[in-house]
């Protein structure tokens, strides 16, 4: 039997403690599958005195994660602190420089510094593994790098922020406004310390940029993810979308177009009966399309102690087995810088607006759509509230720039009350 694989774990929050427990509870099973024991040499967190509900006295303690990463009795540095700079980045760089392999759940760090870290690790013959960084317990990194390795990937889509999916599905099922459900999510502890990471689409955008890199052989390019959060979604939109056979999801879509790589994380309408439309609560879903395989749908828990620890230990077991692979599935030196294409792919759109209830108002809006070259697929007008007539359109496929032209023209008609809402419909 080989020597034990020795871990240093930095970050003893929900995930770190979940990992410690999993390593203890499943020690025999892990040893059997890894071909060697997996042991914890040392841990690191800010506050040593806090009771974390699990005995940690058998492990050496470092207050400085950089010192942990450099310890001689650590083979694999496991970073579970989070953050796109500071201690997380410093300690991973220190681990690589000291010749350690790295396992992390840190999507923000990889989204911002993935290429540089991959180059540094590969120059040292080290691996960085990060299954837990994208969609929690769903083995999507393995699916892309291994199971689908022979496919030309055509599109990757996903609902990858459980908090946003909880908010949107709760608004829909309870008929509650965004602010009320946002507050509920806060009280349930679902929101990140900076809630904009969730509801602004940033967290999910980080994850999408990582998947894009693996899927399309490009350098991680988070700066060119078009980001739009869910803060402007109203209960009226959720109900109107439902009425037209759609559900609203914070959906990431990445695809290589003739003009370059398009990466979007934005609220979209998806068919209510599709797997994405049916996805409720905090669950995640990733849809991958490849030329040979067709479409794969992966669904599962995107966060939490057990699911995240499950993903981390899978990476650790691979390292224990001496299964090694380039960070983004092909050598970092061979990853191209992506040409970024914004709004390259046309789609049907959902438009909702309130019109002044007077003769010719609807004709002016329909005229503006026609002028912009947009064809109406379906249209619905609801009962009047005072002088306002709520109107919905579903368009045929069109471009974002045509929609923007139409929105500009609507403003000049003088028949609009308030701002119109325009959301893309993603056919999945
Ligand atoms: N805040 C994230 C979510 C946690 O809600 O999915 C995992 O990144």
Short mmCIF file of C-alpha atoms and ligand atoms in Angstrom, two decimals:
data_model
loop_
_atom_site.label_atom_id
_atom_site.label_comp_id
_atom_site.label_asym_id
_atom_site.label_seq_id
_atom_site.Cartn_x
_atom_site.Cartn_y
_atom_site.Cartn_z
CA UNK A 1 0.00 0.00 0.00
CA UNK A 2 1.33 3.49 -0.87
CA UNK A 3 2.07 6.21 1.66
CA UNK A 4 -0.99 8.13 2.96
CA UNK A 5 -1.95 11.28 1.07
CA UNK A 6 -1.67 14.16 3.54
CA UNK A 7 -4.00 17.13 3.35
CA UNK A 8 -3.79 20.65 4.71
CA UNK A 9 -7.25 22.21 4.85
CA UNK A 10 -7.63 26.00 4.96
CA UNK A 11 -11.09 27.27 5.87
CA UNK A 12 -13.22 25.52 8.49
CA UNK A 13 -16.65 26.88 7.64
CA UNK A 14 -19.57 24.76 6.52
CA UNK A 15 -17.64 23.17 3.66
CA UNK A 16 -14.33 22.65 5.51
CA UNK A 17 -16.05 20.97 8.44
CA UNK A 18 -18.20 18.95 6.02
CA UNK A 19 -14.97 17.69 4.43
CA UNK A 20 -13.38 16.79 7.78
CA UNK A 21 -16.49 14.78 8.70
CA UNK A 22 -16.66 13.04 5.31
CA UNK A 23 -13.00 12.04 5.49
CA UNK A 24 -13.65 10.51 8.92
CA UNK A 25 -17.02 8.91 8.18
CA UNK A 26 -15.98 7.34 4.86
CA UNK A 27 -12.30 6.70 5.67
CA UNK A 28 -12.34 3.03 4.76
CA UNK A 29 -14.30 3.53 1.55
CA UNK A 30 -12.04 6.42 0.50
CA UNK A 31 -8.92 4.34 1.18
CA UNK A 32 -10.32 1.45 -0.84
CA UNK A 33 -11.10 3.66 -3.84
CA UNK A 34 -7.98 5.84 -3.60
CA UNK A 35 -5.62 2.90 -3.06
CA UNK A 36 -4.08 4.67 -0.06
CA UNK A 37 -5.17 6.40 3.12
CA UNK A 38 -6.25 10.03 2.94
CA UNK A 39 -5.34 11.84 6.15
CA UNK A 40 -5.48 15.41 7.42
CA UNK A 41 -2.14 16.72 8.70
CA UNK A 42 -3.07 20.30 9.51
CA UNK A 43 -5.87 22.82 9.28
CA UNK A 44 -6.15 26.59 9.25
CA UNK A 45 -8.84 29.08 10.18
CA UNK A 46 -8.90 32.46 11.84
CA UNK A 47 -10.45 31.49 15.18
CA UNK A 48 -9.02 28.38 16.85
CA UNK A 49 -11.23 28.65 19.93
CA UNK A 50 -14.59 28.37 18.15
CA UNK A 51 -16.55 25.17 18.73
CA UNK A 52 -17.19 23.73 15.25
CA UNK A 53 -18.99 20.63 16.51
CA UNK A 54 -16.16 18.30 15.51
CA UNK A 55 -12.89 17.44 17.29
CA UNK A 56 -9.93 19.04 15.53
CA UNK A 57 -7.27 18.46 18.19
CA UNK A 58 -5.61 15.65 16.23
CA UNK A 59 -4.47 18.11 13.57
CA UNK A 60 -1.74 20.73 13.62
CA UNK A 61 -3.16 24.27 13.53
CA UNK A 62 -1.86 27.17 11.46
CA UNK A 63 -3.39 30.61 11.70
CA UNK A 64 -1.67 31.61 8.46
CA UNK A 65 -2.90 29.62 5.41
CA UNK A 66 0.35 30.41 3.57
CA UNK A 67 2.27 28.61 6.32
CA UNK A 68 -0.18 25.69 6.05
CA UNK A 69 0.34 25.52 2.28
CA UNK A 70 4.12 25.27 2.75
CA UNK A 71 4.18 22.59 5.47
CA UNK A 72 6.37 19.58 4.78
CA UNK A 73 3.67 17.21 6.02
CA UNK A 74 1.11 18.50 3.47
CA UNK A 75 0.95 16.90 0.00
CA UNK A 76 -2.30 18.51 -1.11
CA UNK A 77 -3.38 22.00 -0.11
CA UNK A 78 -7.19 22.25 0.11
CA UNK A 79 -8.37 25.87 -0.06
CA UNK A 80 -11.92 26.40 1.18
CA UNK A 81 -11.76 30.03 2.33
CA UNK A 82 -13.00 31.77 -0.82
CA UNK A 83 -12.19 35.23 -2.17
CA UNK A 84 -10.61 36.26 -5.45
CA UNK A 85 -7.48 37.72 -3.84
CA UNK A 86 -5.77 37.95 -0.44
CA UNK A 87 -5.13 34.78 1.60
CA UNK A 88 -6.80 32.39 -0.86
CA UNK A 89 -4.66 33.55 -3.79
CA UNK A 90 -1.48 33.98 -1.76
CA UNK A 91 -1.75 30.53 -0.19
CA UNK A 92 -2.52 28.71 -3.46
CA UNK A 93 0.47 30.43 -5.09
CA UNK A 94 2.60 29.43 -2.09
CA UNK A 95 1.38 25.83 -2.33
CA UNK A 96 2.26 25.62 -6.03
CA UNK A 97 5.66 27.21 -5.45
CA UNK A 98 6.28 24.63 -2.71
CA UNK A 99 5.39 21.80 -5.12
CA UNK A 100 1.97 20.87 -3.69
CA UNK A 101 -1.14 19.89 -5.57
CA UNK A 102 -4.17 22.08 -4.90
CA UNK A 103 -7.88 21.41 -4.49
CA UNK A 104 -10.19 24.40 -4.20
CA UNK A 105 -13.87 25.35 -4.28
CA UNK A 106 -13.00 28.94 -5.19
CA UNK A 107 -14.82 29.99 -8.39
CA UNK A 108 -14.10 33.70 -7.96
CA UNK A 109 -10.35 33.10 -7.80
CA UNK A 110 -10.36 30.83 -10.86
CA UNK A 111 -12.60 33.21 -12.81
CA UNK A 112 -10.18 36.08 -12.23
CA UNK A 113 -6.80 34.32 -12.06
CA UNK A 114 -7.41 30.85 -13.49
CA UNK A 115 -5.05 31.20 -16.44
CA UNK A 116 -2.09 32.50 -14.41
CA UNK A 117 -2.61 29.88 -11.70
CA UNK A 118 -2.91 27.09 -14.27
CA UNK A 119 0.31 28.22 -15.98
CA UNK A 120 2.13 28.35 -12.64
CA UNK A 121 0.86 24.92 -11.56
CA UNK A 122 1.62 23.24 -14.86
CA UNK A 123 5.12 24.73 -14.98
CA UNK A 124 5.71 22.96 -11.66
CA UNK A 125 4.04 19.72 -12.74
CA UNK A 126 1.26 20.27 -10.18
CA UNK A 127 -2.52 20.03 -10.54
CA UNK A 128 -5.27 22.37 -9.43
CA UNK A 129 -8.62 20.60 -9.09
CA UNK A 130 -11.89 22.47 -8.51
CA UNK A 131 -14.92 20.24 -8.98
CA UNK A 132 -16.60 21.96 -6.03
CA UNK A 133 -16.24 25.41 -7.62
CA UNK A 134 -18.99 24.87 -10.21
CA UNK A 135 -22.48 23.61 -9.36
CA UNK A 136 -21.50 22.15 -5.97
CA UNK A 137 -22.12 18.41 -5.87
CA UNK A 138 -22.75 18.00 -9.61
CA UNK A 139 -19.64 16.43 -11.22
CA UNK A 140 -19.75 18.83 -14.15
CA UNK A 141 -15.99 19.43 -14.40
CA UNK A 142 -15.45 15.68 -14.70
CA UNK A 143 -18.28 15.45 -17.21
CA UNK A 144 -16.64 18.03 -19.47
CA UNK A 145 -12.99 17.08 -19.02
CA UNK A 146 -13.45 13.31 -19.04
CA UNK A 147 -16.83 11.92 -19.98
CA UNK A 148 -17.34 14.28 -22.93
CA UNK A 149 -13.66 14.74 -23.81
CA UNK A 150 -14.15 13.48 -27.38
CA UNK A 151 -16.99 15.87 -28.22
CA UNK A 152 -16.95 19.23 -29.92
CA UNK A 153 -19.02 21.13 -27.37
CA UNK A 154 -21.60 23.37 -29.02
CA UNK A 155 -23.37 24.95 -26.06
CA UNK A 156 -23.21 24.94 -22.26
CA UNK A 157 -26.13 26.26 -20.25
CA UNK A 158 -26.91 26.28 -16.61
CA UNK A 159 -28.78 27.46 -13.58
CA UNK A 160 -25.80 27.62 -11.26
CA UNK A 161 -26.85 29.86 -8.41
CA UNK A 162 -29.21 28.09 -6.07
CA UNK A 163 -30.12 31.27 -4.19
CA UNK A 164 -31.43 32.97 -7.34
CA UNK A 165 -33.35 29.88 -8.34
CA UNK A 166 -34.85 29.71 -4.85
CA UNK A 167 -35.92 33.38 -5.06
CA UNK A 168 -37.45 33.04 -8.53
CA UNK A 169 -39.32 29.81 -7.83
CA UNK A 170 -40.56 31.05 -4.45
CA UNK A 171 -41.84 34.27 -6.06
CA UNK A 172 -43.70 32.13 -8.56
CA UNK A 173 -45.14 29.51 -6.19
CA UNK A 174 -46.15 31.96 -3.42
CA UNK A 175 -47.00 34.95 -5.62
CA UNK A 176 -44.66 37.11 -3.53
CA UNK A 177 -42.69 40.17 -4.68
CA UNK A 178 -38.91 40.11 -5.09
CA UNK A 179 -38.12 42.20 -2.00
CA UNK A 180 -40.12 39.93 0.32
CA UNK A 181 -38.50 36.75 -0.98
CA UNK A 182 -35.03 38.35 -0.99
CA UNK A 183 -35.53 39.08 2.73
CA UNK A 184 -36.69 35.49 3.33
CA UNK A 185 -33.57 34.20 1.59
CA UNK A 186 -31.43 36.44 3.80
CA UNK A 187 -33.10 35.11 6.96
CA UNK A 188 -32.63 31.52 5.80
CA UNK A 189 -28.90 32.23 5.38
CA UNK A 190 -28.98 31.56 1.62
CA UNK A 191 -27.32 34.81 0.58
CA UNK A 192 -23.59 35.36 0.29
CA UNK A 193 -22.09 38.00 2.62
CA UNK A 194 -22.25 40.29 -0.41
CA UNK A 195 -25.71 39.43 -1.81
CA UNK A 196 -24.84 41.01 -5.15
CA UNK A 197 -22.59 38.02 -5.81
CA UNK A 198 -25.80 35.96 -5.92
CA UNK A 199 -28.57 38.24 -7.21
CA UNK A 200 -26.24 40.26 -9.47
CA UNK A 201 -25.33 37.05 -11.34
CA UNK A 202 -21.63 37.37 -10.46
CA UNK A 203 -21.22 34.01 -8.67
CA UNK A 204 -23.00 32.18 -11.49
CA UNK A 205 -20.99 34.19 -14.04
CA UNK A 206 -17.75 33.04 -12.41
CA UNK A 207 -18.90 29.44 -12.80
CA UNK A 208 -19.92 29.93 -16.42
CA UNK A 209 -16.55 31.42 -17.33
CA UNK A 210 -14.80 28.32 -15.95
CA UNK A 211 -17.06 25.96 -17.91
CA UNK A 212 -16.48 28.01 -21.08
CA UNK A 213 -12.74 27.58 -20.77
CA UNK A 214 -12.97 23.80 -20.59
CA UNK A 215 -15.72 23.51 -23.21
CA UNK A 216 -14.11 25.74 -25.86
CA UNK A 217 -10.38 25.48 -25.09
CA UNK A 218 -10.13 29.18 -24.30
CA UNK A 219 -8.55 31.14 -21.46
CA UNK A 220 -11.00 31.93 -18.67
CA UNK A 221 -12.55 35.25 -19.58
CA UNK A 222 -14.92 36.38 -16.85
CA UNK A 223 -14.64 40.04 -17.90
CA UNK A 224 -16.52 39.24 -21.10
CA UNK A 225 -19.44 37.45 -19.46
CA UNK A 226 -22.48 39.67 -20.10
CA UNK A 227 -23.98 39.93 -16.63
CA UNK A 228 -27.48 40.88 -15.63
CA UNK A 229 -28.95 40.00 -12.24
CA UNK A 230 -32.46 39.18 -11.10
CA UNK A 231 -33.12 42.34 -9.04
CA UNK A 232 -35.43 43.86 -11.67
CA UNK A 233 -37.64 40.76 -12.09
CA UNK A 234 -41.16 41.47 -10.90
CA UNK A 235 -43.95 39.17 -9.89
CA UNK A 236 -45.86 40.56 -12.88
CA UNK A 237 -43.19 39.18 -15.21
CA UNK A 238 -43.12 35.82 -13.49
CA UNK A 239 -46.90 35.52 -13.77
CA UNK A 240 -47.04 36.81 -17.35
CA UNK A 241 -44.25 34.44 -18.42
CA UNK A 242 -46.11 31.52 -16.83
CA UNK A 243 -49.24 32.56 -18.67
CA UNK A 244 -47.34 32.33 -21.97
CA UNK A 245 -45.87 28.89 -21.09
CA UNK A 246 -42.47 30.01 -19.75
CA UNK A 247 -40.54 30.27 -16.47
CA UNK A 248 -37.90 32.88 -15.68
CA UNK A 249 -34.46 31.56 -14.71
CA UNK A 250 -31.11 33.18 -14.09
CA UNK A 251 -29.55 31.27 -16.96
CA UNK A 252 -25.96 31.08 -18.08
CA UNK A 253 -25.33 30.34 -21.73
CA UNK A 254 -21.96 29.92 -23.37
CA UNK A 255 -21.50 29.14 -27.03
CA UNK A 256 -18.91 29.57 -29.73
CA UNK A 257 -20.38 31.59 -32.60
CA UNK A 258 -19.00 32.59 -35.97
CA UNK A 259 -18.12 35.94 -34.36
CA UNK A 260 -16.47 34.54 -31.26
CA UNK A 261 -17.33 33.29 -27.78
CA UNK A 262 -20.64 34.49 -26.40
CA UNK A 263 -21.06 34.17 -22.63
CA UNK A 264 -24.22 35.45 -20.98
CA UNK A 265 -25.57 35.20 -17.45
CA UNK A 266 -28.97 36.83 -17.39
CA UNK A 267 -32.63 36.28 -16.56
CA UNK A 268 -34.17 34.37 -19.46
CA UNK A 269 -37.48 32.72 -20.21
CA UNK A 270 -37.31 28.97 -20.76
CA UNK A 271 -40.21 26.67 -21.69
CA UNK A 272 -42.09 25.78 -18.48
CA UNK A 273 -42.09 22.09 -19.37
CA UNK A 274 -38.34 21.85 -20.14
CA UNK A 275 -35.94 20.39 -17.54
CA UNK A 276 -34.65 23.93 -16.82
CA UNK A 277 -38.21 25.24 -16.52
CA UNK A 278 -39.07 22.49 -14.03
CA UNK A 279 -36.05 23.18 -11.82
CA UNK A 280 -37.29 24.38 -8.42
CA UNK A 281 -35.69 25.74 -5.26
CA UNK A 282 -31.95 25.83 -4.60
CA UNK A 283 -31.08 23.03 -7.00
CA UNK A 284 -28.62 23.56 -9.89
CA UNK A 285 -28.79 22.25 -13.45
CA UNK A 286 -26.18 22.19 -16.18
CA UNK A 287 -27.06 21.33 -19.78
CA UNK A 288 -24.20 20.41 -22.12
CA UNK A 289 -24.53 19.85 -25.84
CA UNK A 290 -21.87 18.02 -27.83
CA UNK A 291 -21.66 16.97 -31.47
CA UNK A 292 -21.47 13.26 -30.74
CA UNK A 293 -23.44 12.92 -27.53
CA UNK A 294 -26.32 15.32 -28.19
CA UNK A 295 -27.68 16.85 -25.00
CA UNK A 296 -26.71 15.94 -21.41
CA UNK A 297 -28.67 17.28 -18.42
CA UNK A 298 -27.03 17.23 -15.00
CA UNK A 299 -29.10 18.17 -11.95
CA UNK A 300 -28.22 18.29 -8.27
CA UNK A 301 -27.40 20.30 -5.18
CA UNK A 302 -25.27 23.33 -5.93
CA UNK A 303 -24.17 24.17 -2.41
CA UNK A 304 -24.08 22.91 1.18
CA UNK A 305 -21.64 20.93 3.32
CA UNK A 306 -22.28 17.41 2.01
CA UNK A 307 -22.52 18.16 -1.73
CA UNK A 308 -19.49 20.45 -1.73
CA UNK A 309 -17.40 18.05 0.37
CA UNK A 310 -18.45 15.26 -2.02
CA UNK A 311 -16.94 17.21 -4.92
CA UNK A 312 -13.75 18.11 -2.99
CA UNK A 313 -13.05 14.54 -1.91
CA UNK A 314 -13.50 13.28 -5.49
CA UNK A 315 -10.67 15.59 -6.54
CA UNK A 316 -8.55 14.43 -3.60
CA UNK A 317 -9.17 10.77 -4.52
CA UNK A 318 -8.08 11.44 -8.10
CA UNK A 319 -4.82 12.92 -6.81
CA UNK A 320 -4.35 9.95 -4.48
CA UNK A 321 -4.82 7.64 -7.49
CA UNK A 322 -2.21 9.71 -9.32
CA UNK A 323 -4.77 10.66 -11.95
CA UNK A 324 -3.45 13.98 -13.23
CA UNK A 325 -4.79 16.32 -15.85
CA UNK A 326 -4.18 19.90 -17.04
CA UNK A 327 -6.17 22.43 -15.03
CA UNK A 328 -8.65 23.31 -17.80
CA UNK A 329 -8.52 19.96 -19.59
CA UNK A 330 -5.71 20.87 -21.99
CA UNK A 331 -2.34 22.49 -21.25
CA UNK A 332 -2.71 26.11 -20.16
CA UNK A 333 -0.09 27.14 -22.75
CA UNK A 334 -2.44 25.85 -25.49
CA UNK A 335 -5.56 27.72 -24.39
CA UNK A 336 -6.43 30.49 -26.83
CA UNK A 337 -7.55 33.94 -25.82
CA UNK A 338 -11.20 33.97 -26.81
CA UNK A 339 -12.51 36.54 -29.25
CA UNK A 340 -15.53 37.81 -27.38
CA UNK A 341 -18.86 38.15 -29.16
CA UNK A 342 -21.68 39.98 -27.43
CA UNK A 343 -25.31 39.31 -28.31
CA UNK A 344 -24.25 37.36 -31.40
CA UNK A 345 -26.96 34.71 -31.29
CA UNK A 346 -30.52 35.73 -32.19
CA UNK A 347 -33.48 34.57 -30.10
CA UNK A 348 -37.17 35.19 -29.52
CA UNK A 349 -37.85 37.88 -26.91
CA UNK A 350 -40.55 38.51 -24.34
CA UNK A 351 -41.67 42.14 -24.07
CA UNK A 352 -43.97 43.49 -21.35
CA UNK A 353 -45.16 47.07 -21.10
CA UNK A 354 -47.99 49.24 -19.89
CA UNK A 355 -49.66 51.35 -22.56
CA UNK A 356 -51.85 54.39 -22.19
CA UNK A 357 -55.38 53.18 -22.86
CA UNK A 358 -56.17 55.38 -25.85
CA UNK A 359 -56.89 54.82 -29.55
CA UNK A 360 -53.89 53.89 -31.68
CA UNK A 361 -51.53 53.11 -28.75
CA UNK A 362 -51.09 49.43 -29.61
CA UNK A 363 -50.72 50.28 -33.32
CA UNK A 364 -47.81 52.61 -32.52
CA UNK A 365 -45.98 49.86 -30.61
CA UNK A 366 -46.68 47.24 -33.27
CA UNK A 367 -45.46 49.74 -35.86
CA UNK A 368 -42.22 50.33 -33.96
CA UNK A 369 -41.61 46.57 -33.81
CA UNK A 370 -42.22 46.29 -37.56
CA UNK A 371 -39.88 49.23 -38.26
CA UNK A 372 -37.14 47.48 -36.27
CA UNK A 373 -37.65 44.34 -38.37
CA UNK A 374 -39.16 42.40 -35.47
CA UNK A 375 -41.97 40.00 -36.18
CA UNK A 376 -44.59 39.34 -33.49
CA UNK A 377 -45.22 35.69 -32.70
CA UNK A 378 -47.88 36.12 -29.99
CA UNK A 379 -49.48 39.04 -28.20
CA UNK A 380 -51.73 39.35 -25.16
CA UNK A 381 -53.47 42.28 -23.50
CA UNK A 382 -54.70 42.02 -19.90
CA UNK A 383 -57.52 43.83 -18.09
CA UNK A 384 -56.93 47.54 -17.59
CA UNK A 385 -55.66 48.98 -14.35
CA UNK A 386 -56.98 52.59 -14.34
CA UNK A 387 -55.69 54.12 -17.59
CA UNK A 388 -52.94 51.53 -18.13
CA UNK A 389 -53.26 48.62 -20.52
CA UNK A 390 -50.75 45.84 -19.72
CA UNK A 391 -49.52 44.26 -22.95
CA UNK A 392 -47.23 41.29 -23.65
CA UNK A 393 -45.49 40.26 -26.83
CA UNK A 394 -43.51 37.17 -27.72
CA UNK A 395 -41.44 37.90 -30.82
CA UNK A 396 -40.01 35.63 -33.44
CA UNK A 397 -36.22 35.27 -33.41
CA UNK A 398 -34.48 38.62 -33.53
CA UNK A 399 -31.28 40.27 -32.39
CA UNK A 400 -30.64 42.20 -29.19
CA UNK A 401 -29.75 45.25 -31.25
CA UNK A 402 -33.14 45.15 -33.03
CA UNK A 403 -34.82 44.90 -29.61
CA UNK A 404 -32.81 47.92 -28.41
CA UNK A 405 -33.84 49.86 -31.52
CA UNK A 406 -37.49 49.01 -30.85
CA UNK A 407 -37.21 49.98 -27.18
CA UNK A 408 -35.80 53.35 -28.24
CA UNK A 409 -38.66 53.83 -30.69
CA UNK A 410 -41.26 52.86 -28.05
CA UNK A 411 -40.04 55.70 -25.86
CA UNK A 412 -40.74 58.18 -28.67
CA UNK A 413 -44.35 57.04 -29.19
CA UNK A 414 -45.66 58.83 -26.10
CA UNK A 415 -47.98 55.89 -25.30
CA UNK A 416 -45.79 54.04 -22.78
CA UNK A 417 -46.36 54.13 -19.03
CA UNK A 418 -43.11 53.29 -17.24
CA UNK A 419 -40.23 51.31 -18.72
CA UNK A 420 -40.86 48.20 -20.84
CA UNK A 421 -39.28 44.87 -19.88
CA UNK A 422 -37.40 42.84 -22.51
CA UNK A 423 -36.18 39.33 -21.70
CA UNK A 424 -34.59 36.79 -23.99
CA UNK A 425 -36.30 33.44 -24.51
CA UNK A 426 -33.86 30.54 -24.56
CA UNK A 427 -35.21 27.49 -26.36
CA UNK A 428 -33.75 24.49 -24.54
N1 LIG B 1 -24.37 31.32 -3.26
C1 LIG B 1 -24.16 30.20 -4.10
C2 LIG B 1 -25.51 29.66 -4.54
C3 LIG B 1 -23.38 29.13 -3.36
O1 LIG B 1 -26.53 30.14 -4.07
O2 LIG B 1 -25.56 28.79 -5.37
C4 LIG B 1 -22.53 28.32 -4.27
O3 LIG B 1 -21.70 29.13 -5.06
#
